[in-house]
Short mmCIF file of C-alpha atoms and ligand atoms in Angstrom, two decimals:
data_model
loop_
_atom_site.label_atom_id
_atom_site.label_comp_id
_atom_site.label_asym_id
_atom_site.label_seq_id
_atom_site.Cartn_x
_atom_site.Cartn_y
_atom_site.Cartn_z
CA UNK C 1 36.44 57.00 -54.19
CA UNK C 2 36.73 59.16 -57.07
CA UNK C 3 34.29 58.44 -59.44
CA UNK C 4 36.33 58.57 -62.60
CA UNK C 5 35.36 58.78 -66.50
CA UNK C 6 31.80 58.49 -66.72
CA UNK C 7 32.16 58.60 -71.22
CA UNK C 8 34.24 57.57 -73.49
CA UNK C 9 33.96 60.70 -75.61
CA UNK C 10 35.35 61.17 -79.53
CA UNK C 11 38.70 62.35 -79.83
CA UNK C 12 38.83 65.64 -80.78
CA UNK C 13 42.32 66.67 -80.53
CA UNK C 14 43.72 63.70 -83.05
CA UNK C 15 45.19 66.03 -85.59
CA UNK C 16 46.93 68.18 -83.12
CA UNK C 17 48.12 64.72 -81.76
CA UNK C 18 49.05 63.33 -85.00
CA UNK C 19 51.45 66.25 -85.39
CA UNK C 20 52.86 66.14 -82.09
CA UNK C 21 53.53 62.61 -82.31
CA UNK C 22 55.38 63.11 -85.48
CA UNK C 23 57.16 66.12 -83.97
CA UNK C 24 58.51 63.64 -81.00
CA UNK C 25 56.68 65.56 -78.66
CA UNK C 26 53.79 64.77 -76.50
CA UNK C 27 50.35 67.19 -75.72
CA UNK C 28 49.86 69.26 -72.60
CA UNK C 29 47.27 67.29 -70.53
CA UNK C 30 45.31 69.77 -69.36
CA UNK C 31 42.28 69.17 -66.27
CA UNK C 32 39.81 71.75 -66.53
CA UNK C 33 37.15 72.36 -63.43
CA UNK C 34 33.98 73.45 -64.46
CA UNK C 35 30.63 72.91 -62.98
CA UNK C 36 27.18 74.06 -62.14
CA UNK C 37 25.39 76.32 -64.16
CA UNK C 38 25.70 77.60 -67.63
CA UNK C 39 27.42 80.83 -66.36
CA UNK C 40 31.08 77.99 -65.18
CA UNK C 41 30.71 75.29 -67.68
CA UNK C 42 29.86 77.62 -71.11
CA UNK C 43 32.93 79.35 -70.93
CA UNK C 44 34.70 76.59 -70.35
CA UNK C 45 33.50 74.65 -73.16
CA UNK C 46 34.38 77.91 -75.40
CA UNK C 47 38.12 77.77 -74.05
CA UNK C 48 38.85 74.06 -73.80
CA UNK C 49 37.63 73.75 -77.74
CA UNK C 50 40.51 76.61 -78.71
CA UNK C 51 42.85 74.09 -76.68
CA UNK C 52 43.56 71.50 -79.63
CA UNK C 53 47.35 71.64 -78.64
CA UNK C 54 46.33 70.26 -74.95
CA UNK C 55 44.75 66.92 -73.85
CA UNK C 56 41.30 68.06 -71.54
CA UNK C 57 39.98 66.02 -69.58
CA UNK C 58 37.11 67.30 -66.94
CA UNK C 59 36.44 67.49 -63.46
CA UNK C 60 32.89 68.34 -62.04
CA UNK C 61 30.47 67.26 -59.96
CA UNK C 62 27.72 63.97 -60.71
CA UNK C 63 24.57 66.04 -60.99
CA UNK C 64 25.12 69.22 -62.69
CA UNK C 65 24.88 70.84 -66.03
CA UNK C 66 28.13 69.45 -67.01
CA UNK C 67 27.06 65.77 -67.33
CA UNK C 68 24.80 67.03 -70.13
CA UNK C 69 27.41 68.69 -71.99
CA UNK C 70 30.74 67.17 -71.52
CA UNK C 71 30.68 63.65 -71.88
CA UNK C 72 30.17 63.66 -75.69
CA UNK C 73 33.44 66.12 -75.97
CA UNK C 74 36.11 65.15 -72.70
CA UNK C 75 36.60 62.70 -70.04
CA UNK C 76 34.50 63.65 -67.13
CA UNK C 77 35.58 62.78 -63.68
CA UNK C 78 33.23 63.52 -60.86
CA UNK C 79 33.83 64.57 -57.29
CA UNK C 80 31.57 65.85 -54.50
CA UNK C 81 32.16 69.44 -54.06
CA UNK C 82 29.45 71.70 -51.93
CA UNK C 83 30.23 75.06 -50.66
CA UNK C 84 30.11 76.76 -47.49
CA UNK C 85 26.71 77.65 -47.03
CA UNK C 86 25.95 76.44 -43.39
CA UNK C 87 26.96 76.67 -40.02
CA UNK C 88 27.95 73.89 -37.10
CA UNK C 89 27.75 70.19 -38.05
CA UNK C 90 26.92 71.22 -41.45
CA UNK C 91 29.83 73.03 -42.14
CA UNK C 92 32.25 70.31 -40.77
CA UNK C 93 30.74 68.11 -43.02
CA UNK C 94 31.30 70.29 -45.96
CA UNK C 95 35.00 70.51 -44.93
CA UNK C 96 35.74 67.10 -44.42
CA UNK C 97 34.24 66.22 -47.63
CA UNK C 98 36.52 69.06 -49.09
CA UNK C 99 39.75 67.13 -47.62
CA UNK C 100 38.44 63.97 -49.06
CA UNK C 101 37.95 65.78 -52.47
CA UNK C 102 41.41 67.09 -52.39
CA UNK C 103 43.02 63.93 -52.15
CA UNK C 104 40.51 62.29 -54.71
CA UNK C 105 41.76 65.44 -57.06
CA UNK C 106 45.46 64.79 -56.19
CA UNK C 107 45.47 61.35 -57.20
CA UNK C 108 43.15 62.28 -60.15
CA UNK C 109 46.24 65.09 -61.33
CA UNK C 110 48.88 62.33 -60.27
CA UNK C 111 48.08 59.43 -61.87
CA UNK C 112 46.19 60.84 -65.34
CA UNK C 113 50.00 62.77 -65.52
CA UNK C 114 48.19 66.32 -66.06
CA UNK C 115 50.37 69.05 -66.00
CA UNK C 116 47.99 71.90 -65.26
CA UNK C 117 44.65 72.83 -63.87
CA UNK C 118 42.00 75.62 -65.59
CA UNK C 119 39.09 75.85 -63.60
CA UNK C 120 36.04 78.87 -63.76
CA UNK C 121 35.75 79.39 -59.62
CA UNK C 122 32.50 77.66 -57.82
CA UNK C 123 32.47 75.27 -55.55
CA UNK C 124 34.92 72.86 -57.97
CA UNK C 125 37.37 75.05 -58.06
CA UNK C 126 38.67 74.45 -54.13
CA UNK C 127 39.56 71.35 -54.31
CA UNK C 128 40.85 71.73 -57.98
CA UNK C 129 43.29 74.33 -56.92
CA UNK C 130 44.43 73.07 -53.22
CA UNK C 131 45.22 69.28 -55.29
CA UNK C 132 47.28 71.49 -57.95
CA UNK C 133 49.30 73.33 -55.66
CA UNK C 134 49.92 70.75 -53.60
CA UNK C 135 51.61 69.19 -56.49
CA UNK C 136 53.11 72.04 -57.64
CA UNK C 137 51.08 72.15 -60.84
CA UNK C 138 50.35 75.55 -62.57
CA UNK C 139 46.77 76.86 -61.93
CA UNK C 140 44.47 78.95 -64.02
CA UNK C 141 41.87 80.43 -62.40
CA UNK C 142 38.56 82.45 -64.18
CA UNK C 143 36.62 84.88 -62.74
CA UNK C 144 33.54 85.61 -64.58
CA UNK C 145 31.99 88.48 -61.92
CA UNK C 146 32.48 91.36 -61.13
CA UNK C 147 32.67 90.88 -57.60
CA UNK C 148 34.58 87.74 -57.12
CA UNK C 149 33.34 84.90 -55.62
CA UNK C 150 35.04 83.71 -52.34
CA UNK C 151 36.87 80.85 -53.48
CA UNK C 152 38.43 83.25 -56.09
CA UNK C 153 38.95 85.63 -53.43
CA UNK C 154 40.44 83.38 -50.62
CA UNK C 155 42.33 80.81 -53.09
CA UNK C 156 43.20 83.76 -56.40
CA UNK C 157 46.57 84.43 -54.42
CA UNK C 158 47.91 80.85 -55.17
CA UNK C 159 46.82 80.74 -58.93
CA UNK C 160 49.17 81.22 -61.19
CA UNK C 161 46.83 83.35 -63.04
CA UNK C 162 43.56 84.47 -62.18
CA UNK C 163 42.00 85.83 -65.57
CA UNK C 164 39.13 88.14 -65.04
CA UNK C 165 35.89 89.06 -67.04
CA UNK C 166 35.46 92.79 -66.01
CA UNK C 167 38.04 95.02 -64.97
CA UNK C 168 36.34 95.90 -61.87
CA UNK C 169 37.41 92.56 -60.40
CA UNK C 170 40.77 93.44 -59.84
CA UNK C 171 39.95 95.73 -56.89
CA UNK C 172 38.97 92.71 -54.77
CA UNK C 173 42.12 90.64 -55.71
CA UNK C 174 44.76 92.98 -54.55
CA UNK C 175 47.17 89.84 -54.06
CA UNK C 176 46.35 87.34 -56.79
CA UNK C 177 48.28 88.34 -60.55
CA UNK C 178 45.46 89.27 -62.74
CA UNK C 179 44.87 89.72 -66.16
CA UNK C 180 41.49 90.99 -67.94
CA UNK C 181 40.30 88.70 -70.85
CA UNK C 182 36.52 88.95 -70.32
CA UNK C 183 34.26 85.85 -70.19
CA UNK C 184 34.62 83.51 -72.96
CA UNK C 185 31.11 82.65 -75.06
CA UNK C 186 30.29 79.81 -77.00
CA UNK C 187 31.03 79.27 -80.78
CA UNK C 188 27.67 80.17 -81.70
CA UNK C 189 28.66 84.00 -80.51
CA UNK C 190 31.51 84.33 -83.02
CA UNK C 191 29.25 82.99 -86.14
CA UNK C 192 27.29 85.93 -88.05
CA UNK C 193 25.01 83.33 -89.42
CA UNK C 194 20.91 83.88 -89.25
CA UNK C 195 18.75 81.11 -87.52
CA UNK C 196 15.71 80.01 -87.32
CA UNK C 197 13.99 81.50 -84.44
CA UNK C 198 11.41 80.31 -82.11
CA UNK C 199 8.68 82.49 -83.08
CA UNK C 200 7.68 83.41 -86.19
CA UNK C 201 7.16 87.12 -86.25
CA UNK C 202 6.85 90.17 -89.01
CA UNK C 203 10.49 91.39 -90.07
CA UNK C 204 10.10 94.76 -88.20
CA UNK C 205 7.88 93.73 -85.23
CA UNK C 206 9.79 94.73 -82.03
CA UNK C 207 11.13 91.76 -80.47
CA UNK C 208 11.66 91.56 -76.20
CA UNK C 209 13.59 88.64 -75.16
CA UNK C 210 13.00 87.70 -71.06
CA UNK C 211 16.23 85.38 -69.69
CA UNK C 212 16.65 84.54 -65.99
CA UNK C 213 19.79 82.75 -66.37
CA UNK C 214 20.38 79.02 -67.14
CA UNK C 215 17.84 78.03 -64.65
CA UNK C 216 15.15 80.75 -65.21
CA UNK C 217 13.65 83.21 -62.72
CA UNK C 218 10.78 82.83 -60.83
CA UNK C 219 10.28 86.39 -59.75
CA UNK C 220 11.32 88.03 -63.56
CA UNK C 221 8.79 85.74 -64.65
CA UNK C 222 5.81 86.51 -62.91
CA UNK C 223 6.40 90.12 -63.38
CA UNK C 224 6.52 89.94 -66.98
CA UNK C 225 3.50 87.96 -67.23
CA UNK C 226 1.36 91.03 -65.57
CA UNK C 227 2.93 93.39 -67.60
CA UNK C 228 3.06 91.30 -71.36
CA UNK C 229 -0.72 92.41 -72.24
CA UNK C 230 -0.17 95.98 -72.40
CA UNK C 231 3.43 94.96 -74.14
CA UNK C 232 0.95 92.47 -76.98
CA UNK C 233 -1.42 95.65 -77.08
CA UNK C 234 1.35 97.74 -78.02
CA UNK C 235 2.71 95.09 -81.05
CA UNK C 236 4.98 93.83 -78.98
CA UNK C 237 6.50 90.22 -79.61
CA UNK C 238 8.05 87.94 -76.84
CA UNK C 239 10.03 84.86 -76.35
CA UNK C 240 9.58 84.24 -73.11
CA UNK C 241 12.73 81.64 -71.07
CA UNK C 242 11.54 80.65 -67.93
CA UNK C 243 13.68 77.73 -66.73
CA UNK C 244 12.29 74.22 -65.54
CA UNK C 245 11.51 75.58 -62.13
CA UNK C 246 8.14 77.89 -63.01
CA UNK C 247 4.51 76.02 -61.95
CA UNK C 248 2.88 79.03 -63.57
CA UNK C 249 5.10 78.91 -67.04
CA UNK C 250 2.09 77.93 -69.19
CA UNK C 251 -0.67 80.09 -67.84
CA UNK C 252 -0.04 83.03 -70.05
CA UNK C 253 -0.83 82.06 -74.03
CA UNK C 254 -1.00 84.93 -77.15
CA UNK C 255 0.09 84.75 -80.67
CA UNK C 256 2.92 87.37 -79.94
CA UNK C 257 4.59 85.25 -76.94
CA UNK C 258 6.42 81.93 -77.10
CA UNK C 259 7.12 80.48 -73.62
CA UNK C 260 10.33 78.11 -73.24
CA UNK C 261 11.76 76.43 -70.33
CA UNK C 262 15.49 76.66 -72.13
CA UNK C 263 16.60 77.23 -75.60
CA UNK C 264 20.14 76.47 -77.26
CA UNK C 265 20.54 79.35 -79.74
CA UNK C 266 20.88 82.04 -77.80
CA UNK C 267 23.12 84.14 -80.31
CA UNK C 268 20.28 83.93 -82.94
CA UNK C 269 17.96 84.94 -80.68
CA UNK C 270 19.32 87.31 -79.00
CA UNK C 271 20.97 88.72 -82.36
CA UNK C 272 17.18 89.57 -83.05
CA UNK C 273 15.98 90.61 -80.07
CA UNK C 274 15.55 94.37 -79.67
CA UNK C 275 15.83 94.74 -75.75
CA UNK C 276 16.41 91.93 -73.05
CA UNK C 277 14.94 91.77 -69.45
CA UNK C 278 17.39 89.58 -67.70
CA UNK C 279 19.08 88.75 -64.72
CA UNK C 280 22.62 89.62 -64.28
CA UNK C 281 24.65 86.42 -64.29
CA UNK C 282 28.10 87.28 -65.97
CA UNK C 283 27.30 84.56 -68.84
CA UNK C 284 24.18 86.31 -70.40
CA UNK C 285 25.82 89.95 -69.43
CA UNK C 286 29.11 88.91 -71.76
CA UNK C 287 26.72 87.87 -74.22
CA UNK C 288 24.36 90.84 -74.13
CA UNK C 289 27.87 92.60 -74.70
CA UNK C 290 28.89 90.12 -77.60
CA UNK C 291 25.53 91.06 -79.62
CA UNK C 292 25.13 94.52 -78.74
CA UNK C 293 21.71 94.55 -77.10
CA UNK C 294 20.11 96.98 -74.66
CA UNK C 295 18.77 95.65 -71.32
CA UNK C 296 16.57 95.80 -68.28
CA UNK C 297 18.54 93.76 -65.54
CA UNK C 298 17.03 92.70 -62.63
CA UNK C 299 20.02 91.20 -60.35
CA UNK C 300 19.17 87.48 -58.50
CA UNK C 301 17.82 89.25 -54.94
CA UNK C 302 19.42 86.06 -53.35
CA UNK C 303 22.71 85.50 -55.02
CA UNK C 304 25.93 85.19 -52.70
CA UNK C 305 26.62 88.64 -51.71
CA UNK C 306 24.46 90.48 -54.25
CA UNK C 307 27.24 89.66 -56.38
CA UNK C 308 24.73 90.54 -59.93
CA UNK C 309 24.26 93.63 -58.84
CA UNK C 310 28.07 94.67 -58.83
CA UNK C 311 27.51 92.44 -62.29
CA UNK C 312 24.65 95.02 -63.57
CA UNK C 313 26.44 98.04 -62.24
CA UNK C 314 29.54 97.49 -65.17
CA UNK C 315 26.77 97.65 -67.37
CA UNK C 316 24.51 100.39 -66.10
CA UNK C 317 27.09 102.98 -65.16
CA UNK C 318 27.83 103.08 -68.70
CA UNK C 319 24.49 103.20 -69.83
CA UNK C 320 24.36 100.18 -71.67
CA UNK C 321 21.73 98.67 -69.49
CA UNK C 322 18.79 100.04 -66.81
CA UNK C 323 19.45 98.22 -63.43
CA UNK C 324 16.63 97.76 -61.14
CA UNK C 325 16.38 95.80 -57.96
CA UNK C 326 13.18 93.01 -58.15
CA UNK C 327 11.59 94.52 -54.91
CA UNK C 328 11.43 97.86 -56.49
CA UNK C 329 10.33 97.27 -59.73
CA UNK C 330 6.38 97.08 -60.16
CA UNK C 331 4.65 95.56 -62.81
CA UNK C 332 3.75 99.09 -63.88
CA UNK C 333 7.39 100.46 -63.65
CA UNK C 334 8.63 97.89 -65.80
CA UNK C 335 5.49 98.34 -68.21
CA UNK C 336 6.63 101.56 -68.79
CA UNK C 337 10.29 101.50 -68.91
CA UNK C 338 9.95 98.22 -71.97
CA UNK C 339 7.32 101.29 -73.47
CA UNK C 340 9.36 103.61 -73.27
CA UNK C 341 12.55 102.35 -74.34
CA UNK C 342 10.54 100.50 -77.31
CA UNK C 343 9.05 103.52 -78.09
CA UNK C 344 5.57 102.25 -78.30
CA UNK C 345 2.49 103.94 -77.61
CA UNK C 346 0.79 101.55 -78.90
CA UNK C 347 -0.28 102.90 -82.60
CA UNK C 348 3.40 103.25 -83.82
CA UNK C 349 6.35 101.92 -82.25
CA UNK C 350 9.95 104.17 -83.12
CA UNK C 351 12.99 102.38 -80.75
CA UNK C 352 13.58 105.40 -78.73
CA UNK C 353 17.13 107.04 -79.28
CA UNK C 354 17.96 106.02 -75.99
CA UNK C 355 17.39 101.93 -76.78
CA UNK C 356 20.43 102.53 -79.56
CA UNK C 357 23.03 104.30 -77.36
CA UNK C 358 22.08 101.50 -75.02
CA UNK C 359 22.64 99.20 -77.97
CA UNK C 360 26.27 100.65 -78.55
CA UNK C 361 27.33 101.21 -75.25
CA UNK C 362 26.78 97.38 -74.26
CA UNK C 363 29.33 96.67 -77.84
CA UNK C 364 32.13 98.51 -76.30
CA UNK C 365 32.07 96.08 -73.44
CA UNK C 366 32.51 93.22 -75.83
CA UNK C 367 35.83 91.02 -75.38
CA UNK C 368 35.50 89.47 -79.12
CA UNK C 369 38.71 87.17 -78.54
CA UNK C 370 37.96 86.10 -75.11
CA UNK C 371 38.48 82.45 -75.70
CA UNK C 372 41.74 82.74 -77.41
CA UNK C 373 43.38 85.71 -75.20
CA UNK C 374 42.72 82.95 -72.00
CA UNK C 375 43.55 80.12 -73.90
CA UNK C 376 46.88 81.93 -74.41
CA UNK C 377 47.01 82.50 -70.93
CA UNK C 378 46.99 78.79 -69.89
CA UNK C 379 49.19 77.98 -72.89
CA UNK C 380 51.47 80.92 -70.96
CA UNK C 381 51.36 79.11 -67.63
CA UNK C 382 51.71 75.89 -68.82
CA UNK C 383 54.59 76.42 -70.52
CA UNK C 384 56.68 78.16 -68.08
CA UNK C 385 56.37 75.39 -66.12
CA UNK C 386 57.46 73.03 -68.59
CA UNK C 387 60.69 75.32 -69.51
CA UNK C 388 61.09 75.56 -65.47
CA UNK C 389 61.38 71.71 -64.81
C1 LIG E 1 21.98 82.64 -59.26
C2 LIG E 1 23.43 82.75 -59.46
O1 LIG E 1 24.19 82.83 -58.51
N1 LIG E 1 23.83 82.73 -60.75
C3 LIG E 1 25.24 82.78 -61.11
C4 LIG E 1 25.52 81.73 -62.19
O2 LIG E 1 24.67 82.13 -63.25
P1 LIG E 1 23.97 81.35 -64.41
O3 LIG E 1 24.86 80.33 -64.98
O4 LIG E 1 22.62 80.92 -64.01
O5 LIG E 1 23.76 82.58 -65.41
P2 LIG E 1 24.70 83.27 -66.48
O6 LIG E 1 23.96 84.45 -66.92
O7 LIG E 1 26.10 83.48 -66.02
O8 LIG E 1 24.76 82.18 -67.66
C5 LIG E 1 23.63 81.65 -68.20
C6 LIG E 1 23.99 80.97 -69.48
O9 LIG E 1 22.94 80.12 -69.87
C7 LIG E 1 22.57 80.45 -71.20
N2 LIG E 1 21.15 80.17 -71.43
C8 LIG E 1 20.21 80.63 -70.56
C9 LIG E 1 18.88 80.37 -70.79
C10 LIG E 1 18.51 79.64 -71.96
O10 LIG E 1 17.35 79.37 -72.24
N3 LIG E 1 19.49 79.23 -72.80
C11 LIG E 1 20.81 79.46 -72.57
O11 LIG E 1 21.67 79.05 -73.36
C12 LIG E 1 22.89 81.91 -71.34
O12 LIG E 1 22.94 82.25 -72.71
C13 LIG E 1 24.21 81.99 -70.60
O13 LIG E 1 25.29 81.56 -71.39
O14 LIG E 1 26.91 81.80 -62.54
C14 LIG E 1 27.34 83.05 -63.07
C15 LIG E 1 28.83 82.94 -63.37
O15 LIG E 1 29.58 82.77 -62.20
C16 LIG E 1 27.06 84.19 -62.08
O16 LIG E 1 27.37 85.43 -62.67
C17 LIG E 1 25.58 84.15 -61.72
O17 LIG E 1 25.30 85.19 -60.82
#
């Protein structure tokens, strides 16, 4: 069965009810699909909180990110929802979970009255869209990559809209109706405010932020622990987030490194941060965009078809990043580049000329309105059906 609300969260959207009530009218109830990582349920967070004219409730799955973040704001319902990693038995077991999910969904969409689905791709996103259509419901579909993933690519032609974060995208969708609104970020992106950081460090001490996503990266990690000495030699400072998933994430200790498993504020931090070594996940690449920050991206080696390395190439054929893949990159390559770019040799450090065109070239990718130009978009959708009926 379909494991319904698991919260009973605060009502955020009573003053937009309060006025449609008093204009006779009733709100949009709107389900949005969003799980798994940071990268699906962030931007879906950023557009469901511009949504005050809609009802949201949730759909996701019972044991990722989204049950730490959702409950407290929407309804969450939960389905299981895997994709199609395997072969033989595995894979028929996959699919007829799917067809169990899709009927789960359809009496989710049915009975809670919704009259549209928004969902950010993943594994979710199947049965989310096959219930909708079914019904005849409007879908909106996001695409944060560059290269979509297959879900997006098999299922984009029966959205109503599939809204993409990078332009490239559109290549691979010949068949589904796009529109570019880049990836929406959280609040904490569109706020100029300072915050307190985790490290205290002197005002013009160059700052290198390491990211591997919202769950870390091994690999990233251990590289940047051979190569941080000569980095704290050269008056370099480091905040250091390695996910929950490194053994070796306390070895390395110094006054000019802070090591952290996750932190919340990434805008702060990153707003101070003079270069990034990341991954290339579409979440942190939007946001690297959003703050204007030059980067080192090292794409996931194993992520479904190398899809961060189309991710990195938006960024590094415009020079706003240096893309290099992990089983190239030595822990003296990357010494040198973070040097180099830094401009340290170790008595003075000058950010090299090329760190700001970096820095400016990553701001033109920027999509400041993201959240608003694809909650328009559902508005859109949502609508048209309404005037249709
Ligand atoms: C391994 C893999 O397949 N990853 C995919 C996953 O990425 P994943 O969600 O891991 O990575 P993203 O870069 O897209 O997003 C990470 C998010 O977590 C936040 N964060 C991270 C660390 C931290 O300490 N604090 C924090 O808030 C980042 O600021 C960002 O908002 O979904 C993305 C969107 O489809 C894809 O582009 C990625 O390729």
């Amino acid at each position: 069965m379909l494991e319904t609300t698991v919260n009973d969260p605060p009502d955020s959207t009573l003053p937009a009810k309060a006025s449609a009530v008093a204009a006779g009218t009733s709100l949009t109830r709107l389900l949005i699909a969003a799980s798994g990582t940071g990268g699906h349920v962030f931007p879906a967070i950023a557009v469901a909180e511009r949504l005050t004219d809609c009802q949201v409730e949730w759909l996701g799955v019972s044991n990722r990110l989204e049950t730490q973040l959702v409950p407290e704001r929407y309804p969450l319902h939960t389905v299981a929802a895997e994709g199609f990693q395997k072969r033989g038995l595995d894979s028929l077991r996959v699919a007829l979970k799917l067809i169990g999910s899709i009927w789960q969904v359809r009496q989710l969409l049915h009975k809670g009255r919704f009259q549209g689905v928004f969902t950010t791709g993943g594994y979710i996103a199947a049965p989310a869209v096959l219930a909708a259509r079914s019904l005849g419901l409007p879908v909106i579909l996001h695409e944060s990559n560059a290269l979509p993933g297959k879900v997006t690519r098999f299922l984009g032609p029966w959205c109503s809209t599939v809204a993409i974060g990078f332009a490239a995208a559109a290549a691979y969708l010949p068949r589904a109706k796009t529109v570019c609104t880049g990836t929406p970020v959280r609040s904490q992106f569109q706020t100029q405010k300072d915050s307190a950081l985790p490290i205290a460090l002197p005002e013009t001490a160059p700052l290198l932020v390491v990211v591997g996503g919202s769950q870390g990266a091994v690999g990233v990690n251990r590289l940047v622990r051979q190569c941080a000495p000569a980095w704290f030699e050269a008056d370099i400072w480091i905040v250091h987030l390695t996910g929950e998933n490194d053994p070796d994430s306390k070895s390395l200790q110094h006054p000019q490194y802070e090591v952290l498993p996750f932190y919340d504020d990434m805008a702060g931090l990153l707003r101070r941060a003079d270069l990034v070594i990341s991954r290339s996940g579409a979440g942190t690449l939007t946001e690297l965009a959003m703050t204007h920050k030059p980067s080192i991206l090292i794409p996931y080696p194993f992520a479904a078809e190398d899809h961060q390395t189309y991710n990195a190439t938006v960024f590094s054929s415009v020079g706003a990043a240096k893309l290099f893949q992990q089983a190239d990159l030595t822990p003296e390559r990357l010494t040198a580049e973070v040097m180099s770019l830094l401009g340290g040799d170790s008595t003075h450090m000058h950010p090299s000329k090329g760190l700001k065109q970096m820095a400016e070239q990553a701001g033109k990718l920027a999509v400041t309105d993201s959240a608003e130009q694809l909650a328009q978009v559902i508005r859109q959708a949502l609508k048209v059906r309404a005037e249709r009926k």
